[in-house]
GROMACS .gro file of N, CA and C in nm:
model
  507
    1CYS      N    1  -2.472  -0.482   1.313
    1CYS     CA    2  -2.465  -0.369   1.201
    1CYS      C    3  -2.535  -0.391   1.071
    2LYS      N    4  -2.511  -0.508   1.016
    2LYS     CA    5  -2.573  -0.525   0.889
    2LYS      C    6  -2.741  -0.534   0.902
    3LYS      N    7  -2.790  -0.594   0.992
    3LYS     CA    8  -2.928  -0.592   1.025
    3LYS      C    9  -2.974  -0.458   1.060
    4GLU      N   10  -2.917  -0.369   1.119
    4GLU     CA   11  -2.978  -0.242   1.171
    4GLU      C   12  -3.000  -0.162   1.020
    5PHE      N   13  -2.887  -0.174   0.918
    5PHE     CA   14  -2.901  -0.112   0.799
    5PHE      C   15  -3.028  -0.194   0.712
    6ASP      N   16  -3.001  -0.325   0.734
    6ASP     CA   17  -3.115  -0.392   0.642
    6ASP      C   18  -3.260  -0.360   0.695
    7TYR      N   19  -3.276  -0.333   0.811
    7TYR     CA   20  -3.414  -0.292   0.871
    7TYR      C   21  -3.457  -0.167   0.787
    8HIS      N   22  -3.359  -0.065   0.802
    8HIS     CA   23  -3.370   0.073   0.734
    8HIS      C   24  -3.401   0.049   0.582
    9ARG      N   25  -3.321  -0.031   0.528
    9ARG     CA   26  -3.331  -0.060   0.373
    9ARG      C   27  -3.476  -0.142   0.353
   10GLU      N   28  -3.536  -0.201   0.427
   10GLU     CA   29  -3.663  -0.247   0.405
   10GLU      C   30  -3.777  -0.153   0.411
   11LYS      N   31  -3.780  -0.066   0.517
   11LYS     CA   32  -3.856   0.051   0.553
   11LYS      C   33  -3.831   0.177   0.453
   12GLN      N   34  -3.717   0.175   0.374
   12GLN     CA   35  -3.657   0.281   0.323
   12GLN      C   36  -3.667   0.407   0.421
   13THR      N   37  -3.605   0.408   0.521
   13THR     CA   38  -3.591   0.508   0.615
   13THR      C   39  -3.447   0.542   0.621
   14SER      N   40  -3.403   0.651   0.665
   14SER     CA   41  -3.261   0.679   0.706
   14SER      C   42  -3.231   0.620   0.828
   15HIS      N   43  -3.107   0.565   0.856
   15HIS     CA   44  -3.036   0.514   0.974
   15HIS      C   45  -3.009   0.637   1.054
   16PRO      N   46  -3.011   0.629   1.186
   16PRO     CA   47  -2.985   0.732   1.273
   16PRO      C   48  -2.847   0.814   1.240
   17ILE      N   49  -2.718   0.712   1.192
   17ILE     CA   50  -2.610   0.792   1.148
   17ILE      C   51  -2.604   0.881   1.040
   18MET      N   52  -2.703   0.852   0.953
   18MET     CA   53  -2.726   0.929   0.838
   18MET      C   54  -2.805   1.055   0.886
   19LYS      N   55  -2.880   1.038   0.967
   19LYS     CA   56  -2.948   1.156   1.023
   19LYS      C   57  -2.855   1.241   1.090
   20LYS      N   58  -2.786   1.201   1.198
   20LYS     CA   59  -2.692   1.261   1.275
   20LYS      C   60  -2.593   1.357   1.198
   21ASN      N   61  -2.554   1.283   1.063
   21ASN     CA   62  -2.447   1.383   0.990
   21ASN      C   63  -2.544   1.446   0.889
   22GLY      N   64  -2.633   1.469   0.877
   22GLY     CA   65  -2.713   1.534   0.775
   22GLY      C   66  -2.730   1.485   0.651
   23LEU      N   67  -2.719   1.366   0.628
   23LEU     CA   68  -2.703   1.301   0.480
   23LEU      C   69  -2.856   1.274   0.456
   24ASN      N   70  -2.889   1.311   0.325
   24ASN     CA   71  -3.059   1.271   0.293
   24ASN      C   72  -3.032   1.146   0.202
   25ALA      N   73  -3.033   1.029   0.288
   25ALA     CA   74  -3.007   0.928   0.206
   25ALA      C   75  -3.076   0.773   0.300
   26VAL      N   76  -3.083   0.678   0.232
   26VAL     CA   77  -3.129   0.563   0.291
   26VAL      C   78  -3.054   0.451   0.229
   27PRO      N   79  -3.046   0.330   0.277
   27PRO     CA   80  -2.970   0.214   0.264
   27PRO      C   81  -3.033   0.181   0.099
   28PHE      N   82  -2.949   0.153   0.007
   28PHE     CA   83  -3.018   0.120  -0.121
   28PHE      C   84  -3.081  -0.009  -0.144
   29LYS      N   85  -3.206   0.020  -0.177
   29LYS     CA   86  -3.287  -0.129  -0.170
   29LYS      C   87  -3.276  -0.169  -0.337
   30HIS      N   88  -3.220  -0.274  -0.376
   30HIS     CA   89  -3.192  -0.327  -0.480
   30HIS      C   90  -3.196  -0.490  -0.487
   31LYS      N   91  -3.254  -0.560  -0.600
   31LYS     CA   92  -3.290  -0.695  -0.605
   31LYS      C   93  -3.121  -0.771  -0.557
   32ASP      N   94  -3.012  -0.719  -0.609
   32ASP     CA   95  -2.902  -0.754  -0.623
   32ASP      C   96  -2.803  -0.755  -0.465
   33ILE      N   97  -2.872  -0.687  -0.367
   33ILE     CA   98  -2.805  -0.633  -0.277
   33ILE      C   99  -2.714  -0.737  -0.175
   34GLU      N  100  -2.811  -0.861  -0.198
   34GLU     CA  101  -2.738  -0.956  -0.128
   34GLU      C  102  -2.645  -1.017  -0.182
   35LYS      N  103  -2.624  -1.025  -0.318
   35LYS     CA  104  -2.528  -1.068  -0.425
   35LYS      C  105  -2.418  -0.984  -0.382
   36TRP      N  106  -2.456  -0.861  -0.414
   36TRP     CA  107  -2.331  -0.764  -0.391
   36TRP      C  108  -2.248  -0.763  -0.267
   37GLN      N  109  -2.340  -0.811  -0.166
   37GLN     CA  110  -2.275  -0.834  -0.028
   37GLN      C  111  -2.188  -0.956   0.010
   38ASN      N  112  -2.203  -1.033  -0.075
   38ASN     CA  113  -2.136  -1.170  -0.072
   38ASN      C  114  -2.011  -1.201  -0.144
   39SER      N  115  -1.908  -1.150  -0.066
   39SER     CA  116  -1.762  -1.152  -0.123
   39SER      C  117  -1.720  -1.267  -0.153
   40ARG      N  118  -1.777  -1.369  -0.109
   40ARG     CA  119  -1.691  -1.514  -0.111
   40ARG      C  120  -1.722  -1.575  -0.274
   41THR      N  121  -1.861  -1.536  -0.303
   41THR     CA  122  -1.903  -1.605  -0.429
   41THR      C  123  -1.960  -1.534  -0.550
   42GLN      N  124  -1.983  -1.386  -0.500
   42GLN     CA  125  -2.043  -1.309  -0.608
   42GLN      C  126  -1.991  -1.148  -0.602
   43GLY      N  127  -2.043  -1.094  -0.496
   43GLY     CA  128  -2.005  -0.933  -0.499
   43GLY      C  129  -2.034  -0.864  -0.613
   44VAL      N  130  -2.010  -0.734  -0.628
   44VAL     CA  131  -2.054  -0.654  -0.749
   44VAL      C  132  -1.947  -0.693  -0.848
   45GLN      N  133  -2.013  -0.727  -0.956
   45GLN     CA  134  -1.914  -0.773  -1.065
   45GLN      C  135  -1.919  -0.708  -1.215
   46TYR      N  136  -1.807  -0.700  -1.255
   46TYR     CA  137  -1.797  -0.639  -1.390
   46TYR      C  138  -1.692  -0.719  -1.491
   47ILE      N  139  -1.747  -0.764  -1.594
   47ILE     CA  140  -1.655  -0.833  -1.701
   47ILE      C  141  -1.593  -0.710  -1.779
   48HIS      N  142  -1.461  -0.728  -1.777
   48HIS     CA  143  -1.383  -0.625  -1.882
   48HIS      C  144  -1.382  -0.680  -2.010
   49PRO      N  145  -1.443  -0.615  -2.108
   49PRO     CA  146  -1.453  -0.668  -2.240
   49PRO      C  147  -1.311  -0.678  -2.327
   50GLU      N  148  -1.254  -0.575  -2.287
   50GLU     CA  149  -1.123  -0.575  -2.370
   50GLU      C  150  -1.022  -0.649  -2.332
   51LEU      N  151  -1.020  -0.680  -2.171
   51LEU     CA  152  -0.911  -0.771  -2.101
   51LEU      C  153  -0.970  -0.918  -2.098
   52ASN      N  154  -1.124  -0.927  -2.114
   52ASN     CA  155  -1.163  -1.049  -2.076
   52ASN      C  156  -1.148  -1.109  -1.926
   53LEU      N  157  -1.170  -0.994  -1.823
   53LEU     CA  158  -1.115  -1.018  -1.697
   53LEU      C  159  -1.257  -0.994  -1.601
   54ARG      N  160  -1.270  -1.070  -1.524
   54ARG     CA  161  -1.405  -1.052  -1.430
   54ARG      C  162  -1.342  -0.992  -1.302
   55LEU      N  163  -1.391  -0.901  -1.273
   55LEU     CA  164  -1.376  -0.823  -1.163
   55LEU      C  165  -1.481  -0.808  -1.061
   56ALA      N  166  -1.456  -0.830  -0.935
   56ALA     CA  167  -1.550  -0.811  -0.844
   56ALA      C  168  -1.508  -0.780  -0.691
   57GLY      N  169  -1.607  -0.734  -0.628
   57GLY     CA  170  -1.570  -0.695  -0.484
   57GLY      C  171  -1.706  -0.705  -0.402
   58GLY      N  172  -1.709  -0.745  -0.286
   58GLY     CA  173  -1.813  -0.782  -0.186
   58GLY      C  174  -1.827  -0.646  -0.114
   59ILE      N  175  -1.928  -0.559  -0.113
   59ILE     CA  176  -1.942  -0.462  -0.045
   59ILE      C  177  -2.010  -0.478   0.080
   60ASP      N  178  -1.994  -0.366   0.176
   60ASP     CA  179  -2.045  -0.397   0.309
   60ASP      C  180  -2.194  -0.325   0.287
   61ASP      N  181  -2.192  -0.212   0.221
   61ASP     CA  182  -2.337  -0.135   0.204
   61ASP      C  183  -2.317  -0.033   0.083
   62VAL      N  184  -2.439  -0.006   0.045
   62VAL     CA  185  -2.426   0.094  -0.056
   62VAL      C  186  -2.574   0.176  -0.027
   63TRP      N  187  -2.584   0.322  -0.035
   63TRP     CA  188  -2.684   0.403   0.007
   63TRP      C  189  -2.721   0.469  -0.107
   64GLN      N  190  -2.826   0.537  -0.111
   64GLN     CA  191  -2.885   0.614  -0.220
   64GLN      C  192  -2.899   0.743  -0.175
   65ASN      N  193  -2.830   0.852  -0.247
   65ASN     CA  194  -2.884   0.985  -0.205
   65ASN      C  195  -3.033   1.011  -0.248
   66LEU      N  196  -3.116   1.054  -0.145
   66LEU     CA  197  -3.260   1.070  -0.216
   66LEU      C  198  -3.291   1.193  -0.311
   67GLU      N  199  -3.178   1.287  -0.296
   67GLU     CA  200  -3.213   1.394  -0.393
   67GLU      C  201  -3.154   1.350  -0.547
   68THR      N  202  -3.041   1.322  -0.533
   68THR     CA  203  -2.979   1.307  -0.684
   68THR      C  204  -2.981   1.148  -0.722
   69GLN      N  205  -3.042   1.059  -0.635
   69GLN     CA  206  -3.042   0.928  -0.670
   69GLN      C  207  -2.927   0.870  -0.696
   70GLU      N  208  -2.810   0.923  -0.664
   70GLU     CA  209  -2.682   0.854  -0.683
   70GLU      C  210  -2.647   0.776  -0.556
   71LEU      N  211  -2.564   0.665  -0.603
   71LEU     CA  212  -2.503   0.559  -0.503
   71LEU      C  213  -2.408   0.618  -0.425
   72ILE      N  214  -2.396   0.583  -0.289
   72ILE     CA  215  -2.296   0.630  -0.190
   72ILE      C  216  -2.251   0.495  -0.174
   73VAL      N  217  -2.105   0.475  -0.176
   73VAL     CA  218  -2.047   0.355  -0.134
   73VAL      C  219  -2.009   0.357   0.011
   74VAL      N  220  -1.996   0.235   0.091
   74VAL     CA  221  -1.999   0.256   0.207
   74VAL      C  222  -1.912   0.119   0.279
   75ASP      N  223  -1.845   0.131   0.376
   75ASP     CA  224  -1.777   0.004   0.411
   75ASP      C  225  -1.769   0.034   0.571
   76TYR      N  226  -1.804  -0.072   0.644
   76TYR     CA  227  -1.819  -0.079   0.791
   76TYR      C  228  -1.674  -0.120   0.849
   77LYS      N  229  -1.639  -0.051   0.951
   77LYS     CA  230  -1.522  -0.083   1.010
   77LYS      C  231  -1.539  -0.096   1.155
   78ALA      N  232  -1.458  -0.190   1.223
   78ALA     CA  233  -1.479  -0.210   1.383
   78ALA      C  234  -1.318  -0.184   1.428
   79GLN      N  235  -1.304  -0.124   1.540
   79GLN     CA  236  -1.187  -0.110   1.607
   79GLN      C  237  -1.206  -0.069   1.761
   80SER      N  238  -1.093  -0.072   1.822
   80SER     CA  239  -1.108  -0.024   1.970
   80SER      C  240  -0.964   0.046   2.000
   81LYS      N  241  -1.011   0.175   2.002
   81LYS     CA  242  -0.902   0.288   2.017
   81LYS      C  243  -0.948   0.379   2.114
   82SER      N  244  -0.846   0.454   2.181
   82SER     CA  245  -0.893   0.527   2.281
   82SER      C  246  -0.971   0.679   2.247
   83GLU      N  247  -1.028   0.709   2.315
   83GLU     CA  248  -1.151   0.825   2.263
   83GLU      C  249  -1.058   0.917   2.168
   84GLU      N  250  -0.958   0.996   2.203
   84GLU     CA  251  -0.912   1.064   2.142
   84GLU      C  252  -0.847   1.048   1.997
   85LYS      N  253  -0.810   0.904   1.973
   85LYS     CA  254  -0.742   0.866   1.865
   85LYS      C  255  -0.871   0.771   1.753
   86LYS      N  256  -0.985   0.756   1.809
   86LYS     CA  257  -1.071   0.681   1.749
   86LYS      C  258  -1.118   0.720   1.614
   87ILE      N  259  -1.127   0.857   1.582
   87ILE     CA  260  -1.160   0.911   1.451
   87ILE      C  261  -1.071   1.010   1.406
   88ASN      N  262  -1.023   1.128   1.477
   88ASN     CA  263  -0.937   1.192   1.444
   88ASN      C  264  -0.815   1.127   1.363
   89GLY      N  265  -0.788   1.175   1.216
   89GLY     CA  266  -0.707   1.114   1.146
   89GLY      C  267  -0.687   0.991   1.119
   90TYR      N  268  -0.809   0.927   1.093
   90TYR     CA  269  -0.856   0.786   1.060
   90TYR      C  270  -0.822   0.757   0.955
   91LEU      N  271  -0.817   0.832   0.848
   91LEU     CA  272  -0.773   0.791   0.715
   91LEU      C  273  -0.637   0.824   0.659
   92GLU      N  274  -0.566   0.885   0.766
   92GLU     CA  275  -0.409   0.922   0.763
   92GLU      C  276  -0.350   0.809   0.807
   93ASP      N  277  -0.394   0.716   0.878
   93ASP     CA  278  -0.332   0.584   0.932
   93ASP      C  279  -0.268   0.503   0.801
   94VAL      N  280  -0.139   0.466   0.823
   94VAL     CA  281  -0.087   0.396   0.690
   94VAL      C  282  -0.141   0.260   0.675
   95TYR      N  283  -0.201   0.206   0.762
   95TYR     CA  284  -0.271   0.081   0.771
   95TYR      C  285  -0.416   0.096   0.712
   96HIS      N  286  -0.443   0.222   0.691
   96HIS     CA  287  -0.581   0.239   0.629
   96HIS      C  288  -0.588   0.284   0.477
   97GLU      N  289  -0.451   0.274   0.434
   97GLU     CA  290  -0.453   0.313   0.281
   97GLU      C  291  -0.561   0.213   0.184
   98GLY      N  292  -0.538   0.092   0.221
   98GLY     CA  293  -0.623  -0.016   0.176
   98GLY      C  294  -0.782   0.006   0.171
   99TYR      N  295  -0.831   0.091   0.277
   99TYR     CA  296  -0.964   0.103   0.292
   99TYR      C  297  -0.989   0.204   0.165
  100LYS      N  298  -0.890   0.298   0.177
  100LYS     CA  299  -0.938   0.407   0.047
  100LYS      C  300  -0.957   0.328  -0.091
  101LEU      N  301  -0.848   0.239  -0.087
  101LEU     CA  302  -0.840   0.169  -0.240
  101LEU      C  303  -0.984   0.076  -0.254
  102GLN      N  304  -1.009   0.039  -0.150
  102GLN     CA  305  -1.147  -0.073  -0.136
  102GLN      C  306  -1.226   0.033  -0.193
  103LEU      N  307  -1.275   0.144  -0.135
  103LEU     CA  308  -1.394   0.221  -0.160
  103LEU      C  309  -1.391   0.283  -0.309
  104ASN      N  310  -1.271   0.319  -0.355
  104ASN     CA  311  -1.234   0.338  -0.488
  104ASN      C  312  -1.285   0.263  -0.591
  105PHE      N  313  -1.242   0.135  -0.550
  105PHE     CA  314  -1.281  -0.009  -0.639
  105PHE      C  315  -1.417  -0.018  -0.648
  106TYR      N  316  -1.478  -0.009  -0.537
  106TYR     CA  317  -1.630  -0.032  -0.534
  106TYR      C  318  -1.702   0.086  -0.623
  107LYS      N  319  -1.657   0.201  -0.613
  107LYS     CA  320  -1.706   0.312  -0.705
  107LYS      C  321  -1.696   0.258  -0.849
  108TYR      N  322  -1.581   0.213  -0.888
  108TYR     CA  323  -1.560   0.166  -1.036
  108TYR      C  324  -1.630   0.072  -1.058
  109LEU      N  325  -1.659  -0.018  -0.980
  109LEU     CA  326  -1.756  -0.163  -1.016
  109LEU      C  327  -1.883  -0.088  -1.021
  110PHE      N  328  -1.938   0.012  -0.958
  110PHE     CA  329  -2.072   0.042  -0.972
  110PHE      C  330  -2.078   0.121  -1.100
  111GLU      N  331  -1.984   0.212  -1.112
  111GLU     CA  332  -2.003   0.309  -1.226
  111GLU      C  333  -1.979   0.218  -1.366
  112LYS      N  334  -1.928   0.095  -1.341
  112LYS     CA  335  -1.901   0.027  -1.469
  112LYS      C  336  -2.014  -0.047  -1.499
  113ASN      N  337  -2.109  -0.076  -1.382
  113ASN     CA  338  -2.247  -0.124  -1.389
  113ASN      C  339  -2.340  -0.037  -1.440
  114GLY      N  340  -2.332   0.066  -1.451
  114GLY     CA  341  -2.432   0.183  -1.506
  114GLY      C  342  -2.493   0.266  -1.404
  115PHE      N  343  -2.432   0.248  -1.292
  115PHE     CA  344  -2.495   0.320  -1.187
  115PHE      C  345  -2.419   0.465  -1.169
  116LYS      N  346  -2.462   0.578  -1.116
  116LYS     CA  347  -2.420   0.695  -1.086
  116LYS      C  348  -2.368   0.721  -0.947
  117VAL      N  349  -2.272   0.743  -0.917
  117VAL     CA  350  -2.209   0.719  -0.775
  117VAL      C  351  -2.156   0.856  -0.730
  118LYS      N  352  -2.194   0.905  -0.620
  118LYS     CA  353  -2.130   1.019  -0.562
  118LYS      C  354  -1.984   1.002  -0.511
  119LYS      N  355  -1.924   1.124  -0.557
  119LYS     CA  356  -1.771   1.112  -0.507
  119LYS      C  357  -1.751   1.086  -0.344
  120LYS      N  358  -1.845   1.133  -0.276
  120LYS     CA  359  -1.838   1.121  -0.127
  120LYS      C  360  -1.879   0.982  -0.085
  121GLY      N  361  -1.785   0.882  -0.047
  121GLY     CA  362  -1.804   0.756   0.026
  121GLY      C  363  -1.807   0.776   0.176
  122TYR      N  364  -1.812   0.676   0.250
  122TYR     CA  365  -1.817   0.676   0.388
  122TYR      C  366  -1.761   0.541   0.432
  123PHE      N  367  -1.709   0.564   0.573
  123PHE     CA  368  -1.677   0.453   0.643
  123PHE      C  369  -1.749   0.468   0.765
  124VAL      N  370  -1.829   0.349   0.805
  124VAL     CA  371  -1.940   0.348   0.928
  124VAL      C  372  -1.816   0.286   1.037
  125VAL      N  373  -1.755   0.366   1.134
  125VAL     CA  374  -1.660   0.318   1.242
  125VAL      C  375  -1.729   0.290   1.357
  126TYR      N  376  -1.715   0.151   1.408
  126TYR     CA  377  -1.771   0.129   1.520
  126TYR      C  378  -1.655   0.103   1.607
  127ASN      N  379  -1.655   0.145   1.733
  127ASN     CA  380  -1.523   0.180   1.805
  127ASN      C  381  -1.582   0.129   1.949
  128ALA      N  382  -1.499   0.019   1.983
  128ALA     CA  383  -1.545  -0.030   2.116
  128ALA      C  384  -1.463   0.022   2.221
  129THR      N  385  -1.558   0.111   2.312
  129THR     CA  386  -1.510   0.228   2.388
  129THR      C  387  -1.410   0.139   2.495
  130LYS      N  388  -1.285   0.237   2.527
  130LYS     CA  389  -1.193   0.178   2.641
  130LYS      C  390  -1.233   0.231   2.762
  131GLU      N  391  -1.310   0.335   2.755
  131GLU     CA  392  -1.331   0.412   2.873
  131GLU      C  393  -1.457   0.360   2.931
  132VAL      N  394  -1.446   0.239   2.992
  132VAL     CA  395  -1.535   0.181   3.090
  132VAL      C  396  -1.470   0.118   3.197
  133ASP      N  397  -1.535   0.109   3.311
  133ASP     CA  398  -1.457   0.052   3.421
  133ASP      C  399  -1.479  -0.078   3.437
  134SER      N  400  -1.561  -0.146   3.381
  134SER     CA  401  -1.576  -0.293   3.387
  134SER      C  402  -1.623  -0.364   3.243
  135PHE      N  403  -1.565  -0.473   3.248
  135PHE     CA  404  -1.593  -0.534   3.091
  135PHE      C  405  -1.727  -0.630   3.092
  136ASP      N  406  -1.755  -0.680   3.208
  136ASP     CA  407  -1.908  -0.757   3.210
  136ASP      C  408  -1.950  -0.827   3.111
  137ASN      N  409  -1.839  -0.915   3.026
  137ASN     CA  410  -1.869  -0.989   2.918
  137ASN      C  411  -1.958  -0.917   2.805
  138LYS      N  412  -1.900  -0.787   2.792
  138LYS     CA  413  -1.962  -0.694   2.669
  138LYS      C  414  -1.901  -0.604   2.647
  139LEU      N  415  -1.903  -0.556   2.495
  139LEU     CA  416  -1.849  -0.436   2.469
  139LEU      C  417  -1.962  -0.324   2.427
  140GLN      N  418  -1.905  -0.223   2.460
  140GLN     CA  419  -1.996  -0.110   2.403
  140GLN      C  420  -1.926  -0.022   2.301
  141PHE      N  421  -2.000   0.009   2.201
  141PHE     CA  422  -1.961   0.058   2.105
  141PHE      C  423  -2.010   0.206   2.052
  142THR      N  424  -1.929   0.299   2.011
  142THR     CA  425  -1.967   0.416   1.973
  142THR      C  426  -1.958   0.389   1.806
  143CYS      N  427  -2.055   0.483   1.741
  143CYS     CA  428  -2.048   0.474   1.593
  143CYS      C  429  -2.023   0.613   1.514
  144ASP      N  430  -1.950   0.625   1.426
  144ASP     CA  431  -1.908   0.751   1.370
  144ASP      C  432  -1.905   0.730   1.239
  145LEU      N  433  -1.907   0.827   1.156
  145LEU     CA  434  -1.908   0.825   0.985
  145LEU      C  435  -1.777   0.891   0.957
  146VAL      N  436  -1.699   0.847   0.885
  146VAL     CA  437  -1.582   0.907   0.825
  146VAL      C  438  -1.589   0.917   0.679
  147PRO      N  439  -1.606   1.046   0.636
  147PRO     CA  440  -1.633   1.066   0.478
  147PRO      C  441  -1.494   1.058   0.421
  148TYR      N  442  -1.512   1.032   0.296
  148TYR     CA  443  -1.396   0.986   0.187
  148TYR      C  444  -1.428   1.025   0.056
  149ASP      N  445  -1.359   1.116  -0.008
  149ASP     CA  446  -1.378   1.158  -0.148
  149ASP      C  447  -1.320   1.035  -0.235
  150THR      N  448  -1.399   0.954  -0.285
  150THR     CA  449  -1.369   0.845  -0.372
  150THR      C  450  -1.303   0.879  -0.510
  151ASP      N  451  -1.199   0.812  -0.559
  151ASP     CA  452  -1.175   0.869  -0.700
  151ASP      C  453  -1.134   0.724  -0.767
  152SER      N  454  -1.198   0.701  -0.877
  152SER     CA  455  -1.191   0.568  -0.946
  152SER      C  456  -1.119   0.580  -1.090
  153SER      N  457  -1.077   0.713  -1.110
  153SER     CA  458  -1.006   0.752  -1.230
  153SER      C  459  -0.868   0.682  -1.261
  154HIS      N  460  -0.822   0.648  -1.149
  154HIS     CA  461  -0.667   0.572  -1.182
  154HIS      C  462  -0.694   0.406  -1.186
  155ILE      N  463  -0.829   0.338  -1.142
  155ILE     CA  464  -0.820   0.220  -1.153
  155ILE      C  465  -0.822   0.158  -1.305
  156GLU      N  466  -0.881   0.189  -1.401
  156GLU     CA  467  -0.864   0.125  -1.517
  156GLU      C  468  -0.719   0.112  -1.570
  157LYS      N  469  -0.642   0.206  -1.529
  157LYS     CA  470  -0.491   0.221  -1.569
  157LYS      C  471  -0.435   0.079  -1.507
  158LYS      N  472  -0.458   0.072  -1.373
  158LYS     CA  473  -0.415  -0.020  -1.279
  158LYS      C  474  -0.461  -0.151  -1.335
  159ILE      N  475  -0.574  -0.189  -1.385
  159ILE     CA  476  -0.635  -0.301  -1.416
  159ILE      C  477  -0.542  -0.346  -1.543
  160ILE      N  478  -0.527  -0.242  -1.641
  160ILE     CA  479  -0.470  -0.301  -1.753
  160ILE      C  480  -0.320  -0.310  -1.722
  161GLU      N  481  -0.250  -0.277  -1.624
  161GLU     CA  482  -0.102  -0.297  -1.579
  161GLU      C  483  -0.118  -0.427  -1.523
  162MET      N  484  -0.214  -0.458  -1.425
  162MET     CA  485  -0.235  -0.594  -1.357
  162MET      C  486  -0.243  -0.691  -1.468
  163LYS      N  487  -0.326  -0.679  -1.576
  163LYS     CA  488  -0.370  -0.787  -1.681
  163LYS      C  489  -0.235  -0.798  -1.764
  164LYS      N  490  -0.166  -0.690  -1.793
  164LYS     CA  491  -0.028  -0.725  -1.856
  164LYS      C  492   0.077  -0.802  -1.774
  165LEU      N  493   0.086  -0.779  -1.638
  165LEU     CA  494   0.164  -0.849  -1.551
  165LEU      C  495   0.121  -0.999  -1.544
  166MET      N  496  -0.003  -1.027  -1.551
  166MET     CA  497  -0.051  -1.159  -1.537
  166MET      C  498  -0.037  -1.239  -1.675
  167ASP      N  499  -0.025  -1.176  -1.780
  167ASP     CA  500  -0.011  -1.235  -1.889
  167ASP      C  501   0.146  -1.270  -1.941
  168SER      N  502   0.230  -1.185  -1.846
  168SER     CA  503   0.403  -1.171  -1.892
  168SER      C  504   0.422  -1.324  -1.837
  169LYS      N  505   0.560  -1.337  -1.884
  169LYS     CA  506   0.620  -1.469  -1.811
  169LYS      C  507   0.692  -1.449  -1.697
   0.00000   0.00000   0.00000
């Protein structure tokens, strides 16, 4: 999955999922993309000046809207659900609440680093289909795009609360 998007990042062309969904975007080409995608050691970072707190998150991907130049935060997800349950109500699943928080936080980090970020983010959902007669030692995936209206307005307040808790006894 990452290699597919990296190919389009290098060529600055739209991935087929973007075309299928009418997005005028390309994977964002930036010197720090590999650093941002490295969740273990770097990620997208921001040092909060008042709290002296380093915040970071490793993104799966970030795209750029070609009309507005705004960034689009993106997360890849893989699952194996039956055809009727694979996308409908995807973000209403109680276990996917953390996914939304994740995209909201990425939006916050990019904004704090001076980037303009579109409200609309996306989950690229790869679903291993169960509608096959034989496994044959391989999985077949479908790929869908699930839009999500990101909201980073509550993040600052939560970070301040978190820091107060960390500094308390």
